[in-house]
Amino acid sequence: MDLLNNHVSIRKFQNKEISDDLLKSIIYSGTRASTTGNMQLYSVVVTKEAEMREKLAPMHFNQPVAKNAPVLLTFVADFNRFSKWCEYNNAEPGYNNFLSFTTAAIDALLVAQNVCVAAENNGLAICYLGTTTYNAKGIIELMELPKLCFPITSVALGYPDENPDLTDRIPVEGVIHNERYVDYSEVTIRELYAFKEGLESSKQFVAENKKETLAQVFTDVRYKKADNEFFSQSMLEVLKEQGFLV
Amino acid sequence: MDLLNNHVSIRKFQNKEISDDLLKSIIYSGTRASTTGNMQLYSVVVTKEAEMREKLAPMHFNQPVAKNAPVLLTFVADFNRFSKWCEYNNAEPGYNNFLSFTTAAIDALLVAQNVCVAAENNGLAICYLGTTTYNAKGIIELMELPKLCFPITSVALGYPDENPDLTDRIPVEGVIHNERYVDYSEVTIRELYAFKEGLESSKQFVAENKKETLAQVFTDVRYKKADNEFFSQSMLEVLKEQGFLV
């Protein structure tokens, strides 16, 4: 499966538009993904207009990729549409709860990955923006998402203007557990992460950030406890505001 | 993208094993999916042994597909492995919070969808089991998942022994919003769901369940408010037990 095995995230795009037909076609391939009970609990918000891209960029911390891509897709866990259908059909929806949020988020993410595979199969390139959940409130306001909607991930989309090497992965055996989870010993951990730690780029990363280990770059610079706790709190508040948590 | 566009869930499998090489190869394709900061916050637990399959089936409410498939894959949002790597490298992990759970769940789900695409590309067939989050506690105990691990979805895997038609979807325009979310009017909802409601299978479903509308089959029989609330509560408790919620 070369298409999947050669995937790389692209952060530099050609100055070339994506046609509406192509965009619709890859989103259609997204909708062919399985969803819970075939309820299709997702929506996709397309950001193309310069003004909206400018307003959206700060919510993704002004990452260049969020500014430069010709299209941003925001994948929304959406129980609003289905609940409206229930209401118009004399049925009382019961989806204002945490399980239903999780169910809709799962639907939206499987669709997102299908859209990305379809995009790459059509010569486009993608980059996920993990920042969507961090600033969900701002995105909800900007895109006017109603209750029972929550933006779960975003994808920057365009024609690639760079050709980076494959990124590292730990050996596949490191993520597989047969029948039961075997917890990782120090020896196993050291083996699994040796390649990543030995990369020239990793060493540079450690040096630039004046850290002792690569792991410290993650815990002290990139994904810090205090930030994670702050954004956990705000995410839970937004889930409450959107009607998914009592 | 015929492979994606022709996807159907399969619930009846041939009595034919999946080779270890093939299984490893499709999970490898899964690991090529993008993950947050390339942290690879997931694990895959493979269930093959008859004894484990028997114990796992009730956690999926004894759905025949969970019993009959030669292999079940459980996709686990896993911040345990990465946190262990941090600890062994003089770095203090800060991932025992809700944002980190969400991040790991997103990673695991993108990987799951890649595995499914790779499986189908190799002649295998799949069916997602949405029941994984319902009975997460039982699955955690059975598979001995440590803290900072949470099973987010499962996939039944095997060689197909049926050839069903494509299932219905609402028109793709119904899930796309340009720039801003346009909420659904009653007219739009009726248009989007007309095809689904008109299907012979839907009408049978309504009749069998002695309901007035198809929506009532969802709200009163398949995905009931009381069940959703019960499983929301238990999911939140398990997230707490696993160290993802204070």
Coordinates of C-alpha atoms in Angstrom, one line a residue:
Chain A
M1 CA 0.0 0.0 0.0
D2 CA 2.4 2.6 -1.3
L3 CA 0.0 5.5 -0.9
L4 CA -0.3 5.0 2.8
N5 CA 3.3 3.9 3.4
N6 CA 4.7 7.0 1.7
H7 CA 2.6 9.6 3.5
V8 CA 4.4 12.7 4.7
S9 CA 2.9 15.8 6.1
I10 CA 3.4 18.8 3.8
R11 CA 3.7 22.4 5.2
K12 CA 4.6 24.2 2.0
F13 CA 2.1 24.5 -0.8
Q14 CA 2.0 25.7 -4.4
N15 CA 0.1 28.8 -5.2
K16 CA -2.6 26.8 -6.9
E17 CA -6.3 26.5 -6.2
I18 CA -8.1 23.3 -5.5
S19 CA -11.1 22.9 -7.8
D20 CA -14.5 22.7 -6.2
D21 CA -15.1 19.4 -8.0
L22 CA -11.9 17.8 -6.6
L23 CA -12.7 19.1 -3.1
K24 CA -16.2 17.6 -3.2
S25 CA -14.9 14.4 -4.6
I26 CA -12.4 13.8 -1.8
I27 CA -15.0 14.8 0.8
Y28 CA -17.3 12.3 -0.8
S29 CA -14.7 9.6 -0.3
G30 CA -14.6 10.7 3.3
T31 CA -18.3 10.1 3.7
R32 CA -17.9 6.5 2.5
A33 CA -16.1 5.7 5.8
S34 CA -18.0 3.6 8.4
T35 CA -19.8 5.6 11.1
T36 CA -21.7 4.5 14.2
G37 CA -25.0 3.1 13.1
N38 CA -24.5 4.9 9.8
M39 CA -25.6 8.0 11.6
Q40 CA -22.8 10.2 9.9
L41 CA -22.2 12.3 13.0
Y42 CA -19.9 14.9 11.4
S43 CA -19.7 18.0 9.3
V44 CA -16.8 19.5 7.3
V45 CA -16.3 23.2 7.3
V46 CA -14.3 24.5 4.3
T47 CA -12.2 27.6 4.9
K48 CA -11.0 29.2 1.6
E49 CA -11.7 32.9 1.8
A50 CA -8.7 35.0 2.7
E51 CA -10.6 36.9 5.4
M52 CA -11.7 33.7 7.2
R53 CA -8.2 32.1 6.8
E54 CA -6.8 35.2 8.5
K55 CA -9.2 35.0 11.4
L56 CA -8.6 31.2 11.7
A57 CA -4.8 31.3 11.7
P58 CA -4.4 32.7 15.3
M59 CA -6.5 29.9 16.6
H60 CA -3.9 27.5 15.2
F61 CA -1.2 29.7 16.8
N62 CA -0.3 31.2 13.5
Q63 CA 1.5 28.1 12.3
P64 CA 2.7 29.0 8.8
V65 CA 0.9 25.9 7.4
A66 CA -2.4 27.2 8.6
K67 CA -1.8 30.5 6.8
N68 CA -0.3 29.2 3.6
A69 CA -2.6 26.3 2.6
P70 CA -5.2 27.3 0.0
V71 CA -7.8 25.2 1.9
L72 CA -8.4 24.3 5.5
L73 CA -10.9 21.6 6.4
T74 CA -12.3 21.6 9.9
F75 CA -13.8 18.3 10.9
V76 CA -16.7 18.7 13.3
A77 CA -18.2 16.1 15.6
D78 CA -21.8 16.9 14.8
F79 CA -24.8 15.5 16.7
N80 CA -26.8 18.6 15.8
R81 CA -28.0 17.5 12.3
F82 CA -29.0 14.0 13.4
S83 CA -30.8 15.4 16.5
K84 CA -32.7 17.9 14.3
W85 CA -33.8 15.0 12.1
C86 CA -35.1 13.2 15.2
E87 CA -37.0 16.3 16.4
Y88 CA -38.6 16.7 13.0
N89 CA -39.7 13.1 13.1
N90 CA -41.5 12.9 16.4
A91 CA -38.5 11.3 18.1
E92 CA -36.7 12.6 21.2
P93 CA -33.0 12.8 20.7
G94 CA -30.8 11.8 23.7
Y95 CA -27.4 12.8 22.5
N96 CA -26.5 15.7 24.8
N97 CA -23.9 13.7 26.7
F98 CA -20.3 12.6 26.8
L99 CA -20.7 9.2 25.1
S100 CA -22.4 10.9 22.2
F101 CA -19.6 13.4 21.9
T102 CA -17.1 10.5 21.8
T103 CA -19.2 8.7 19.2
A104 CA -19.4 11.7 16.9
A105 CA -15.7 12.5 17.4
I106 CA -14.8 8.9 16.3
D107 CA -17.0 9.3 13.2
A108 CA -15.4 12.6 12.3
L109 CA -11.9 11.3 12.6
L110 CA -12.4 8.2 10.5
V111 CA -13.9 10.5 7.8
A112 CA -10.9 12.9 8.1
Q113 CA -8.4 10.2 7.5
N114 CA -10.3 8.9 4.5
V115 CA -10.4 12.5 3.1
C116 CA -6.6 12.7 3.6
V117 CA -6.0 9.4 1.8
A118 CA -8.3 10.5 -1.1
A119 CA -6.5 13.8 -1.2
E120 CA -3.1 12.3 -1.5
N121 CA -4.4 9.8 -4.1
N122 CA -5.3 12.9 -6.2
G123 CA -2.0 14.6 -6.0
L124 CA -2.8 16.8 -3.1
A125 CA -0.9 17.0 0.2
I126 CA -2.1 17.4 3.8
C127 CA -1.1 18.4 7.2
Y128 CA -3.1 17.8 10.3
L129 CA -3.5 20.7 12.8
G130 CA -3.6 19.2 16.3
T131 CA -4.3 22.7 17.7
T132 CA -8.1 22.5 16.8
T133 CA -9.1 21.1 20.3
Y134 CA -6.9 23.7 22.0
N135 CA -8.9 26.7 20.7
A136 CA -12.2 25.0 20.1
K137 CA -14.1 28.0 21.5
G138 CA -12.7 30.5 19.1
I139 CA -13.3 28.1 16.1
I140 CA -16.9 27.5 17.2
E141 CA -17.5 31.3 17.4
L142 CA -15.8 32.0 14.1
M143 CA -17.6 29.2 12.2
E144 CA -20.9 29.7 14.1
L145 CA -21.1 26.0 15.2
P146 CA -24.4 25.3 17.0
K147 CA -24.7 23.2 20.2
L148 CA -23.9 19.5 19.8
C149 CA -21.1 20.5 17.4
F150 CA -17.4 20.3 18.4
P151 CA -14.4 20.9 16.1
I152 CA -12.1 17.8 16.6
T153 CA -9.4 18.2 14.0
S154 CA -8.3 20.3 11.0
V155 CA -6.5 19.5 7.8
A156 CA -4.4 21.9 5.7
L157 CA -4.8 21.0 2.1
G158 CA -3.0 22.0 -1.1
Y159 CA -0.7 21.0 -3.9
P160 CA 2.7 20.2 -2.4
D161 CA 5.7 22.5 -2.9
E162 CA 8.2 20.4 -1.0
N163 CA 9.3 16.8 -1.0
P164 CA 10.5 15.9 2.5
D165 CA 11.8 12.4 3.5
L166 CA 9.6 10.0 5.4
T167 CA 9.5 10.8 9.1
D168 CA 10.7 8.3 11.7
R169 CA 8.5 5.7 13.4
I170 CA 9.2 3.4 16.3
P171 CA 9.4 -0.3 15.0
V172 CA 5.9 -1.6 14.3
E173 CA 6.4 -4.4 16.9
G174 CA 6.6 -1.6 19.5
V175 CA 2.9 -0.7 19.1
I176 CA 1.5 -4.3 18.7
H177 CA 0.4 -6.4 21.7
N178 CA -0.7 -10.0 21.3
E179 CA -3.8 -10.8 23.3
R180 CA -2.7 -8.8 26.3
Y181 CA -0.8 -5.5 26.8
V182 CA 2.8 -6.2 27.9
D183 CA 4.0 -3.1 29.6
Y184 CA 7.3 -1.6 28.5
S185 CA 10.5 -2.2 30.4
E186 CA 13.3 0.3 30.4
V187 CA 15.3 -1.9 28.0
T188 CA 12.4 -2.1 25.5
I189 CA 11.7 1.7 25.7
R190 CA 15.4 2.4 25.0
E191 CA 15.4 0.0 22.0
L192 CA 12.2 1.4 20.5
Y193 CA 13.2 5.1 20.7
A194 CA 16.9 4.6 19.9
F195 CA 16.5 5.4 16.2
K196 CA 14.5 8.6 16.9
E197 CA 17.0 9.8 19.5
G198 CA 19.9 9.1 17.2
L199 CA 18.6 11.3 14.3
E200 CA 20.7 14.3 13.5
S201 CA 17.5 16.4 13.6
S202 CA 16.7 15.2 17.1
K203 CA 20.2 16.1 18.3
Q204 CA 19.8 19.5 16.8
F205 CA 16.5 19.9 18.5
V206 CA 18.0 19.0 21.9
A207 CA 20.9 21.4 21.4
E208 CA 18.8 24.3 20.1
N209 CA 16.5 24.0 23.1
K210 CA 19.4 23.6 25.5
K211 CA 18.0 20.4 26.9
E212 CA 19.7 17.2 28.1
T213 CA 17.4 14.7 26.3
L214 CA 15.0 14.6 23.4
A215 CA 12.2 13.7 25.8
Q216 CA 12.8 17.0 27.7
V217 CA 12.1 18.9 24.4
F218 CA 8.6 17.3 24.5
T219 CA 7.9 17.8 28.2
D220 CA 9.5 21.2 28.7
V221 CA 9.0 22.9 25.4
R222 CA 6.5 21.4 23.0
Y223 CA 3.8 19.6 25.1
K224 CA 4.1 21.0 28.6
K225 CA 2.1 19.8 31.6
A226 CA 0.8 23.3 32.4
D227 CA -0.4 23.9 28.9
N228 CA -2.0 20.5 28.7
E229 CA -3.8 21.2 32.0
F230 CA -4.9 24.6 30.8
F231 CA -6.3 23.3 27.6
S232 CA -7.9 20.3 29.3
Q233 CA -9.9 22.7 31.4
S234 CA -11.0 24.9 28.5
M235 CA -11.9 21.9 26.4
L236 CA -14.1 20.5 29.1
E237 CA -15.8 23.9 29.5
V238 CA -16.4 24.1 25.8
L239 CA -17.9 20.6 25.8
K240 CA -20.3 21.8 28.5
E241 CA -21.2 24.9 26.5
Q242 CA -21.8 22.8 23.4
G243 CA -24.2 20.6 25.4
F244 CA -22.1 17.4 25.5
L245 CA -21.4 17.5 29.3
V246 CA -23.8 18.0 32.1
Chain B
M1 CA -10.7 6.4 -5.3
D2 CA -12.6 3.1 -5.8
L3 CA -11.2 1.4 -2.7
L4 CA -12.6 4.1 -0.4
N5 CA -15.7 4.6 -2.4
N6 CA -16.7 0.9 -2.5
H7 CA -16.2 0.3 1.3
V8 CA -18.8 -1.8 3.0
S9 CA -18.7 -3.2 6.5
I10 CA -18.6 -7.0 6.5
R11 CA -20.1 -9.1 9.3
K12 CA -19.6 -12.6 7.8
F13 CA -16.1 -14.0 7.3
Q14 CA -14.6 -17.0 5.7
N15 CA -13.0 -19.7 7.9
K16 CA -9.6 -18.6 6.9
E17 CA -6.7 -17.3 9.0
I18 CA -4.9 -14.0 8.4
S19 CA -1.2 -14.6 8.2
D20 CA 1.0 -12.8 10.7
D21 CA 2.9 -11.2 7.9
L22 CA -0.2 -9.7 6.4
L23 CA -1.4 -8.5 9.8
K24 CA 1.9 -6.8 10.6
S25 CA 2.0 -5.3 7.1
I26 CA -1.4 -3.6 7.5
I27 CA -0.6 -2.4 11.0
Y28 CA 2.6 -1.0 9.6
S29 CA 0.5 1.0 7.1
G30 CA -1.5 2.2 10.1
T31 CA 1.7 3.5 11.8
R32 CA 2.4 5.7 8.7
A33 CA -0.6 7.9 9.6
S34 CA 0.2 11.3 11.0
T35 CA 0.1 11.7 14.7
T36 CA 0.4 14.7 17.1
G37 CA 4.1 15.8 17.2
N38 CA 4.9 12.3 15.8
M39 CA 4.5 11.0 19.3
Q40 CA 2.5 7.9 18.1
L41 CA 0.2 7.8 21.1
Y42 CA -1.5 4.5 20.4
S43 CA -1.2 0.7 20.7
V44 CA -3.0 -2.1 18.9
V45 CA -4.0 -5.2 20.8
V46 CA -4.5 -8.2 18.6
T47 CA -7.1 -10.8 19.7
K48 CA -6.9 -14.1 17.9
E49 CA -6.9 -16.9 20.6
A50 CA -10.3 -18.5 20.9
E51 CA -10.3 -18.1 24.7
M52 CA -9.7 -14.4 24.5
R53 CA -12.3 -13.9 21.7
E54 CA -14.8 -15.7 23.9
K55 CA -14.1 -13.4 26.8
L56 CA -14.1 -10.3 24.7
A57 CA -17.4 -11.0 22.9
P58 CA -19.7 -10.1 25.8
M59 CA -18.0 -6.7 26.0
H60 CA -19.2 -6.1 22.5
F61 CA -22.7 -7.3 23.5
N62 CA -22.1 -10.7 21.8
Q63 CA -22.5 -9.2 18.3
P64 CA -22.0 -12.1 15.9
V65 CA -19.3 -10.2 14.1
A66 CA -17.3 -9.9 17.3
K67 CA -17.5 -13.7 17.7
N68 CA -17.0 -14.8 14.1
A69 CA -14.1 -12.7 12.9
P70 CA -10.8 -14.5 13.0
V71 CA -9.1 -11.4 14.3
L72 CA -10.2 -8.4 16.5
L73 CA -8.0 -5.3 16.7
T74 CA -8.5 -3.0 19.6
F75 CA -7.1 0.5 19.1
V76 CA -5.9 2.0 22.3
A77 CA -5.2 5.7 23.0
D78 CA -1.9 5.2 24.7
F79 CA 0.1 7.8 26.6
N80 CA 1.7 5.2 28.8
R81 CA 4.5 4.2 26.4
F82 CA 5.5 7.8 25.6
S83 CA 5.3 8.8 29.3
K84 CA 7.6 5.9 30.2
W85 CA 10.1 7.1 27.6
C86 CA 10.0 10.5 29.2
E87 CA 10.6 9.1 32.7
Y88 CA 13.5 7.0 31.5
N89 CA 15.0 10.2 30.0
N90 CA 14.9 12.5 32.9
A91 CA 11.9 14.3 31.7
E92 CA 8.6 14.8 33.6
P93 CA 5.6 13.7 31.6
G94 CA 2.5 15.9 32.0
Y95 CA -0.1 13.8 30.1
N96 CA -2.5 12.7 32.8
N97 CA -5.2 15.0 31.7
F98 CA -8.2 15.2 29.4
L99 CA -6.5 17.0 26.5
S100 CA -3.9 14.3 26.4
F101 CA -6.6 11.7 26.3
T102 CA -8.2 13.5 23.3
T103 CA -4.8 13.8 21.6
A104 CA -4.1 10.1 22.0
A105 CA -7.6 9.1 20.9
I106 CA -7.2 11.2 17.7
D107 CA -3.9 9.5 17.0
A108 CA -5.4 6.0 17.5
L109 CA -8.4 6.7 15.3
L110 CA -6.4 8.0 12.3
V111 CA -4.2 4.8 12.6
A112 CA -7.3 2.6 12.8
Q113 CA -8.7 4.0 9.6
N114 CA -5.4 3.6 7.8
V115 CA -5.3 0.0 9.0
C116 CA -8.8 -0.6 7.6
V117 CA -7.9 0.9 4.2
A118 CA -4.8 -1.2 4.0
A119 CA -6.8 -4.3 5.0
E120 CA -9.3 -3.8 2.3
N121 CA -6.5 -3.1 -0.2
N122 CA -5.2 -6.6 0.7
G123 CA -8.5 -8.4 0.2
L124 CA -9.5 -8.4 3.8
A125 CA -12.8 -6.9 5.1
I126 CA -13.6 -5.0 8.3
C127 CA -16.3 -4.0 10.6
Y128 CA -15.9 -1.3 13.3
L129 CA -17.3 -2.1 16.8
G130 CA -18.6 1.1 18.3
T131 CA -19.2 -0.8 21.5
T132 CA -15.6 -0.4 22.7
T133 CA -16.1 2.8 24.6
Y134 CA -19.3 1.4 26.2
N135 CA -17.5 -1.4 28.1
A136 CA -14.0 0.1 28.3
K137 CA -13.5 -1.1 31.8
G138 CA -14.0 -4.8 31.0
I139 CA -11.7 -4.5 28.0
I140 CA -9.1 -2.8 30.1
E141 CA -9.2 -5.5 32.7
L142 CA -9.2 -8.3 30.1
M143 CA -6.3 -6.9 28.1
E144 CA -4.4 -5.6 31.2
L145 CA -4.2 -2.1 29.9
P146 CA -2.2 0.1 32.3
K147 CA -3.0 3.7 33.3
L148 CA -2.9 6.3 30.5
C149 CA -4.3 3.7 28.1
F150 CA -8.0 3.7 26.9
P151 CA -9.5 1.5 24.3
I152 CA -11.2 3.8 21.8
T153 CA -12.4 1.6 19.0
S154 CA -12.2 -2.0 17.7
V155 CA -12.1 -3.6 14.3
A156 CA -13.3 -7.1 13.3
L157 CA -11.1 -8.4 10.5
G158 CA -11.2 -11.3 8.1
Y159 CA -11.7 -12.5 4.6
P160 CA -15.2 -11.6 3.5
D161 CA -17.9 -14.2 3.1
E162 CA -20.7 -11.9 1.9
N163 CA -21.0 -9.2 -0.7
P164 CA -23.5 -6.6 0.5
D165 CA -24.5 -3.5 -1.5
L166 CA -23.2 -0.1 -0.6
T167 CA -25.1 1.4 2.3
D168 CA -26.9 4.8 2.0
R169 CA -25.3 8.1 2.7
I170 CA -27.0 11.6 2.9
P171 CA -25.9 13.7 -0.1
V172 CA -22.4 14.9 0.3
E173 CA -23.5 18.6 0.1
G174 CA -25.4 17.8 3.4
V175 CA -22.2 17.5 5.4
I176 CA -20.2 20.4 3.8
H177 CA -20.4 24.0 5.1
N178 CA -18.6 26.7 3.2
E179 CA -16.8 29.1 5.6
R180 CA -19.5 29.1 8.2
Y181 CA -21.9 26.4 9.5
V182 CA -25.4 27.0 8.1
D183 CA -27.8 25.3 10.5
Y184 CA -30.4 22.9 9.0
S185 CA -33.9 24.0 8.3
E186 CA -36.7 21.4 8.4
V187 CA -36.9 21.5 4.6
T188 CA -33.2 20.7 4.3
I189 CA -33.4 17.9 6.9
R190 CA -36.3 16.3 5.1
E191 CA -34.4 16.5 1.8
L192 CA -31.2 15.1 3.2
Y193 CA -32.8 12.1 4.9
A194 CA -35.6 11.4 2.3
F195 CA -33.5 8.7 0.5
K196 CA -32.7 6.9 3.8
E197 CA -36.3 7.0 5.0
G198 CA -37.6 5.7 1.7
L199 CA -35.4 2.6 1.7
E200 CA -37.3 -0.7 1.9
S201 CA -34.9 -1.8 4.7
S202 CA -35.8 1.4 6.7
K203 CA -39.5 0.8 6.3
Q204 CA -39.0 -2.8 7.5
F205 CA -37.0 -1.5 10.5
V206 CA -39.8 0.8 11.4
A207 CA -42.5 -1.9 11.1
E208 CA -40.5 -4.6 13.0
N209 CA -39.9 -2.2 15.9
K210 CA -43.6 -1.0 15.8
K211 CA -42.5 2.7 15.5
E212 CA -44.0 5.6 13.6
T213 CA -40.7 7.0 12.1
L214 CA -37.2 5.7 11.4
A215 CA -35.8 8.3 13.8
Q216 CA -37.8 6.7 16.6
V217 CA -35.9 3.4 15.9
F218 CA -32.7 5.3 16.7
T219 CA -34.0 7.2 19.7
D220 CA -36.2 4.5 21.3
V221 CA -34.4 1.3 20.3
R222 CA -30.9 1.5 19.0
Y223 CA -29.3 4.6 20.7
K224 CA -31.4 5.5 23.7
K225 CA -31.0 8.5 25.9
A226 CA -30.9 6.4 29.1
D227 CA -28.2 4.1 27.7
N228 CA -26.1 7.0 26.4
E229 CA -26.3 8.7 29.8
F230 CA -25.4 5.5 31.6
F231 CA -22.4 4.8 29.4
S232 CA -21.3 8.5 29.5
Q233 CA -21.1 8.2 33.3
S234 CA -19.1 4.9 33.1
M235 CA -16.8 6.2 30.4
L236 CA -16.0 9.3 32.5
E237 CA -15.3 7.1 35.5
V238 CA -13.0 4.9 33.5
L239 CA -11.1 7.9 32.2
K240 CA -10.6 8.9 35.8
E241 CA -9.4 5.5 36.8
Q242 CA -7.0 5.5 33.8
G243 CA -5.5 8.8 35.0
F244 CA -6.9 11.0 32.2
L245 CA -9.3 13.0 34.3
V246 CA -8.7 14.6 37.7

